PDB file of C-alpha atoms in Angstrom:
ATOM      1  CA  MET L   1      -0.005  -0.010   0.000  1.00 50.00           C
ATOM      2  CA  LYS L   2       2.820   2.451   0.886  1.00 46.00           C
ATOM      3  CA  GLN L   3       4.436   1.782  -2.420  1.00 49.00           C
ATOM      4  CA  LYS L   4       1.202   2.601  -4.407  1.00 46.00           C
ATOM      5  CA  LEU L   5       0.870   5.697  -2.393  1.00 40.00           C
ATOM      6  CA  PHE L   6       4.480   6.920  -3.241  1.00 39.00           C
ATOM      7  CA  ILE L   7       3.944   6.081  -6.893  1.00 39.00           C
ATOM      8  CA  LEU L   8       0.729   8.099  -6.919  1.00 37.00           C
ATOM      9  CA  LEU L   9       2.406  10.991  -5.012  1.00 37.00           C
ATOM     10  CA  GLY L  10       5.407  10.848  -7.466  1.00 41.00           C
ATOM     11  CA  PHE L  11       2.958  11.107 -10.416  1.00 37.00           C
ATOM     12  CA  PHE L  12       1.142  14.106  -8.745  1.00 38.00           C
ATOM     13  CA  LEU L  13       4.337  15.880  -8.066  1.00 38.00           C
ATOM     14  CA  TYR L  14       5.721  15.270 -11.530  1.00 41.00           C
ATOM     15  CA  GLY L  15       2.424  16.793 -13.006  1.00 42.00           C
ATOM     16  CA  ILE L  16       2.742  19.897 -10.872  1.00 43.00           C
ATOM     17  CA  THR L  17       6.393  20.539 -11.793  1.00 48.00           C
ATOM     18  CA  GLN L  18       5.792  20.418 -15.580  1.00 60.00           C
ATOM     19  CA  ALA L  19       5.184  23.987 -16.813  1.00 76.00           C
ATOM     20  CA  GLN L  20       2.397  24.668 -19.315  1.00 80.00           C
ATOM     21  CA  PRO L  21       3.738  26.232 -22.382  1.00 83.00           C
ATOM     22  CA  THR L  22       2.839  29.869 -22.786  1.00 86.00           C
ATOM     23  CA  ASN L  23       1.513  29.193 -26.236  1.00 85.00           C
ATOM     24  CA  ASP L  24      -0.646  26.248 -25.323  1.00 85.00           C
ATOM     25  CA  ASN L  25      -3.878  28.192 -26.131  1.00 87.00           C
ATOM     26  CA  PHE L  26      -4.653  29.605 -29.482  1.00 84.00           C
ATOM     27  CA  VAL L  27      -5.412  33.036 -27.984  1.00 87.00           C
ATOM     28  CA  SER L  28      -1.772  33.295 -26.882  1.00 91.00           C
ATOM     29  CA  PRO L  29       0.268  31.987 -29.840  1.00 94.00           C
ATOM     30  CA  TYR L  30       4.002  32.349 -30.248  1.00 95.00           C
ATOM     31  CA  VAL L  31       4.389  35.103 -32.709  1.00 96.00           C
ATOM     32  CA  LEU L  32       6.870  34.051 -35.483  1.00 96.00           C
ATOM     33  CA  GLN L  33       9.018  36.833 -37.152  1.00 94.00           C
ATOM     34  CA  LEU L  34       9.350  36.386 -40.870  1.00 93.00           C
ATOM     35  CA  ASN L  35      12.922  35.480 -42.254  1.00 89.00           C
ATOM     36  CA  ALA L  36      14.216  35.074 -38.636  1.00 89.00           C
ATOM     37  CA  LEU L  37      16.258  32.235 -37.298  1.00 88.00           C
ATOM     38  CA  PRO L  38      14.456  28.994 -36.462  1.00 91.00           C
ATOM     39  CA  VAL L  39      12.622  28.958 -33.181  1.00 93.00           C
ATOM     40  CA  LEU L  40      12.765  25.822 -30.898  1.00 93.00           C
ATOM     41  CA  GLY L  41       9.307  24.798 -29.872  1.00 93.00           C
ATOM     42  CA  SER L  42       7.780  22.013 -27.731  1.00 92.00           C
ATOM     43  CA  ALA L  43       4.360  20.463 -27.207  1.00 91.00           C
ATOM     44  CA  ASP L  44       5.429  18.746 -24.044  1.00 89.00           C
ATOM     45  CA  SER L  45       3.267  19.406 -21.042  1.00 89.00           C
ATOM     46  CA  SER L  46       0.610  21.168 -23.289  1.00 92.00           C
ATOM     47  CA  GLY L  47      -2.999  20.235 -23.377  1.00 91.00           C
ATOM     48  CA  LEU L  48      -5.947  20.850 -25.489  1.00 92.00           C
ATOM     49  CA  GLU L  49      -8.522  23.575 -25.187  1.00 89.00           C
ATOM     50  CA  PRO L  50     -12.275  22.657 -24.838  1.00 87.00           C
ATOM     51  CA  ASP L  51     -13.613  21.716 -28.273  1.00 84.00           C
ATOM     52  CA  GLU L  52     -10.260  22.135 -30.024  1.00 88.00           C
ATOM     53  CA  THR L  53      -9.966  20.126 -33.206  1.00 86.00           C
ATOM     54  CA  THR L  54      -7.123  17.687 -33.524  1.00 88.00           C
ATOM     55  CA  PHE L  55      -7.837  16.686 -37.129  1.00 86.00           C
ATOM     56  CA  PRO L  56      -6.153  14.887 -38.817  1.00 88.00           C
ATOM     57  CA  CYS L  57      -4.507  13.310 -35.607  1.00 87.00           C
ATOM     58  CA  MET L  58      -7.272  11.600 -33.596  1.00 86.00           C
ATOM     59  CA  ASP L  59      -4.985  10.293 -30.920  1.00 87.00           C
ATOM     60  CA  CYS L  60      -3.230  13.600 -30.263  1.00 90.00           C
ATOM     61  CA  ASN L  61      -3.858  15.195 -26.827  1.00 92.00           C
ATOM     62  CA  GLN L  62      -1.274  17.973 -26.909  1.00 92.00           C
ATOM     63  CA  SER L  63      -1.143  21.228 -28.892  1.00 93.00           C
ATOM     64  CA  VAL L  64       0.845  24.566 -29.174  1.00 95.00           C
ATOM     65  CA  TRP L  65       0.197  27.546 -31.394  1.00 95.00           C
ATOM     66  CA  HIS L  66       2.385  29.842 -33.469  1.00 96.00           C
ATOM     67  CA  LYS L  67       1.114  32.737 -35.489  1.00 95.00           C
ATOM     68  CA  VAL L  68       2.613  34.741 -38.458  1.00 96.00           C
ATOM     69  CA  THR L  69       1.408  37.581 -40.552  1.00 95.00           C
ATOM     70  CA  ALA L  70       2.161  37.617 -44.247  1.00 93.00           C
ATOM     71  CA  THR L  71       3.873  40.773 -45.713  1.00 92.00           C
ATOM     72  CA  GLY L  72       4.103  39.587 -49.368  1.00 88.00           C
ATOM     73  CA  PHE L  73       2.163  37.233 -51.757  1.00 88.00           C
ATOM     74  CA  ALA L  74       3.749  34.025 -50.612  1.00 88.00           C
ATOM     75  CA  ILE L  75       4.716  32.628 -47.320  1.00 90.00           C
ATOM     76  CA  GLY L  76       6.818  29.419 -46.467  1.00 88.00           C
ATOM     77  CA  ILE L  77       6.617  27.716 -43.048  1.00 91.00           C
ATOM     78  CA  THR L  78       8.987  24.861 -42.091  1.00 89.00           C
ATOM     79  CA  ILE L  79       8.730  22.714 -38.997  1.00 91.00           C
ATOM     80  CA  VAL L  80      11.260  20.038 -38.451  1.00 89.00           C
ATOM     81  CA  ASP L  81      11.695  17.610 -35.454  1.00 88.00           C
ATOM     82  CA  ALA L  82      14.425  18.857 -33.074  1.00 88.00           C
ATOM     83  CA  ASP L  83      15.573  15.431 -32.146  1.00 83.00           C
ATOM     84  CA  THR L  84      17.319  13.675 -34.898  1.00 77.00           C
ATOM     85  CA  THR L  85      18.498  10.694 -32.958  1.00 79.00           C
ATOM     86  CA  ASN L  86      15.127   9.803 -31.531  1.00 78.00           C
ATOM     87  CA  PRO L  87      12.553  11.223 -34.091  1.00 80.00           C
ATOM     88  CA  ARG L  88       9.004  11.955 -32.635  1.00 80.00           C
ATOM     89  CA  PRO L  89       6.560  12.460 -35.467  1.00 81.00           C
ATOM     90  CA  PHE L  90       3.949  15.132 -34.870  1.00 88.00           C
ATOM     91  CA  THR L  91       1.079  16.679 -36.830  1.00 90.00           C
ATOM     92  CA  THR L  92       0.833  20.218 -38.012  1.00 91.00           C
ATOM     93  CA  VAL L  93      -2.272  22.264 -39.069  1.00 91.00           C
ATOM     94  CA  ILE L  94      -2.175  25.621 -40.651  1.00 93.00           C
ATOM     95  CA  TRP L  95      -5.202  27.822 -40.359  1.00 92.00           C
ATOM     96  CA  LYS L  96      -5.937  31.180 -42.005  1.00 92.00           C
ATOM     97  CA  GLY L  97      -7.387  33.384 -39.369  1.00 87.00           C
ATOM     98  CA  PRO L  98      -7.858  32.553 -35.679  1.00 82.00           C
ATOM     99  CA  PRO L  99      -8.935  28.974 -35.245  1.00 76.00           C
ATOM    100  CA  THR L 100     -12.585  29.511 -34.495  1.00 73.00           C
ATOM    101  CA  SER L 101     -15.653  28.484 -36.509  1.00 68.00           C
ATOM    102  CA  MET L 102     -14.778  31.261 -38.981  1.00 70.00           C
ATOM    103  CA  ALA L 103     -11.173  30.076 -39.612  1.00 82.00           C
ATOM    104  CA  THR L 104     -10.169  28.430 -42.867  1.00 89.00           C
ATOM    105  CA  LEU L 105      -8.029  25.173 -42.786  1.00 89.00           C
ATOM    106  CA  VAL L 106      -5.339  25.742 -45.301  1.00 90.00           C
ATOM    107  CA  ASN L 107      -3.317  22.551 -44.932  1.00 89.00           C
ATOM    108  CA  ALA L 108      -2.182  19.784 -42.686  1.00 88.00           C
ATOM    109  CA  HIS L 109       0.659  17.089 -42.406  1.00 86.00           C
ATOM    110  CA  SER L 110      -0.099  14.070 -40.401  1.00 81.00           C
ATOM    111  CA  GLY L 111       2.161  12.768 -37.810  1.00 69.00           C
ATOM    112  CA  GLU L 112       3.931  10.243 -39.780  1.00 69.00           C
ATOM    113  CA  SER L 113       6.532  12.756 -41.054  1.00 71.00           C
ATOM    114  CA  THR L 114       9.210  14.672 -39.074  1.00 80.00           C
ATOM    115  CA  THR L 115       9.628  17.420 -41.547  1.00 84.00           C
ATOM    116  CA  HIS L 116       6.698  19.572 -42.614  1.00 86.00           C
ATOM    117  CA  ILE L 117       7.095  22.275 -45.345  1.00 85.00           C
ATOM    118  CA  TYR L 118       4.260  24.626 -46.253  1.00 88.00           C
ATOM    119  CA  GLN L 119       4.183  26.934 -49.289  1.00 86.00           C
ATOM    120  CA  ILE L 120       1.200  29.283 -49.253  1.00 89.00           C
ATOM    121  CA  SER L 121      -0.002  31.894 -51.595  1.00 88.00           C
ATOM    122  CA  CYS L 122      -1.516  34.795 -49.762  1.00 89.00           C
ATOM    123  CA  ILE L 123      -1.990  38.475 -49.686  1.00 91.00           C
ATOM    124  CA  PRO L 124      -0.215  40.814 -47.461  1.00 93.00           C
ATOM    125  CA  GLY L 125      -1.868  41.031 -44.088  1.00 94.00           C
ATOM    126  CA  ASN L 126      -3.084  37.478 -44.032  1.00 93.00           C
ATOM    127  CA  VAL L 127      -2.566  35.958 -40.455  1.00 94.00           C
ATOM    128  CA  PHE L 128      -1.817  32.180 -40.333  1.00 94.00           C
ATOM    129  CA  TYR L 129      -1.981  30.220 -37.101  1.00 94.00           C
ATOM    130  CA  ILE L 130       0.216  27.009 -36.865  1.00 94.00           C
ATOM    131  CA  GLN L 131      -1.134  24.248 -34.643  1.00 93.00           C
ATOM    132  CA  VAL L 132       1.395  21.740 -33.665  1.00 93.00           C
ATOM    133  CA  LEU L 133      -0.260  18.533 -32.258  1.00 92.00           C
ATOM    134  CA  ALA L 134       1.369  15.596 -30.557  1.00 90.00           C
ATOM    135  CA  ASN L 135       0.542  12.563 -28.355  1.00 87.00           C
ATOM    136  CA  SER L 136       1.738  12.828 -24.791  1.00 83.00           C
ATOM    137  CA  GLN L 137       3.127   9.360 -25.112  1.00 81.00           C
ATOM    138  CA  GLN L 138       5.747  10.882 -27.386  1.00 81.00           C
ATOM    139  CA  GLY L 139       5.469  14.646 -27.113  1.00 82.00           C
ATOM    140  CA  ALA L 140       7.279  16.881 -29.602  1.00 87.00           C
ATOM    141  CA  ALA L 141      10.183  19.105 -29.905  1.00 90.00           C
ATOM    142  CA  PHE L 142      10.645  20.931 -33.103  1.00 92.00           C
ATOM    143  CA  TYR L 143      12.231  23.934 -34.897  1.00 93.00           C
ATOM    144  CA  ILE L 144       9.802  26.198 -36.576  1.00 94.00           C
ATOM    145  CA  SER L 145      10.523  29.055 -39.171  1.00 92.00           C
ATOM    146  CA  ALA L 146       8.396  31.323 -41.334  1.00 92.00           C
ATOM    147  CA  TYR L 147       9.780  33.200 -44.261  1.00 88.00           C
ATOM    148  CA  ASN L 148       8.514  35.573 -46.900  1.00 84.00           C
ATOM    149  CA  ASN L 149       8.152  34.249 -50.346  1.00 73.00           C
ATOM    150  CA  VAL L 150       8.245  30.532 -51.008  1.00 60.00           C
ATOM    151  CA  LEU L 151      11.778  28.896 -50.545  1.00 54.00           C
ATOM    152  CA  THR L 152      12.885  25.301 -50.591  1.00 52.00           C
ATOM    153  CA  PRO L 153      15.077  23.889 -47.825  1.00 52.00           C
ATOM    154  CA  SER L 154      18.120  24.170 -50.017  1.00 53.00           C
ATOM    155  CA  THR L 155      17.547  27.846 -50.875  1.00 51.00           C
ATOM    156  CA  ASN L 156      16.518  28.977 -47.402  1.00 51.00           C
ATOM    157  CA  PRO L 157      19.562  30.152 -45.463  1.00 49.00           C
ATOM    158  CA  PHE L 158      17.840  29.783 -42.226  1.00 48.00           C
ATOM    159  CA  PHE L 159      16.793  26.307 -42.902  1.00 48.00           C
ATOM    160  CA  ILE L 160      20.123  25.051 -44.154  1.00 46.00           C
ATOM    161  CA  SER L 161      21.988  26.346 -41.076  1.00 44.00           C
ATOM    162  CA  TRP L 162      20.000  24.353 -38.448  1.00 43.00           C
ATOM    163  CA  PRO L 163      22.499  22.090 -36.663  1.00 42.00           C
ATOM    164  CA  GLY L 164      22.425  18.331 -36.589  1.00 42.00           C
ATOM    165  CA  TYR L 165      19.845  17.820 -39.287  1.00 42.00           C
ATOM    166  CA  SER L 166      21.072  15.978 -42.235  1.00 41.00           C
ATOM    167  CA  LEU L 167      18.983  17.685 -45.039  1.00 40.00           C
ATOM    168  CA  MET L 168      20.358  20.917 -43.871  1.00 36.00           C
ATOM    169  CA  ASN L 169      24.098  20.199 -43.334  1.00 30.00           C
TER     170      ASN L 169
END
């Protein structure tokens, strides 16, 4: 009985010490700067909002949000697994506008891939929300970058400079 109590107490304390990411909710996304160096992100310790969609990942129970505003007529968004030695696939969804009933689903990549590259035609001022979904069994750590115009990984100087990623070195 004592052992079970200590195990439960350990799980409780572990849950308390895990900080919720500041961009766990879509109303407080991390704002990406266009053409900036990649940002390290994580879905670990995040949760889902009430009625938050997880399509196309039906077993995902974690999400974090990023936001970028287009300044030109095309935008590129790249999301890559940060752990190349132990890849943890994740799902990403791009929304045009805040992800409410009025948002438009732009595109999505399922959790079977560890590299997600989006190339989106748009008009200046369009706001895109990027939802990164994961399963708490695996979590997700990733690099994310947004850039003006559409660039491929080989022509994006920010993408090719990320350390430790074979496509980029």
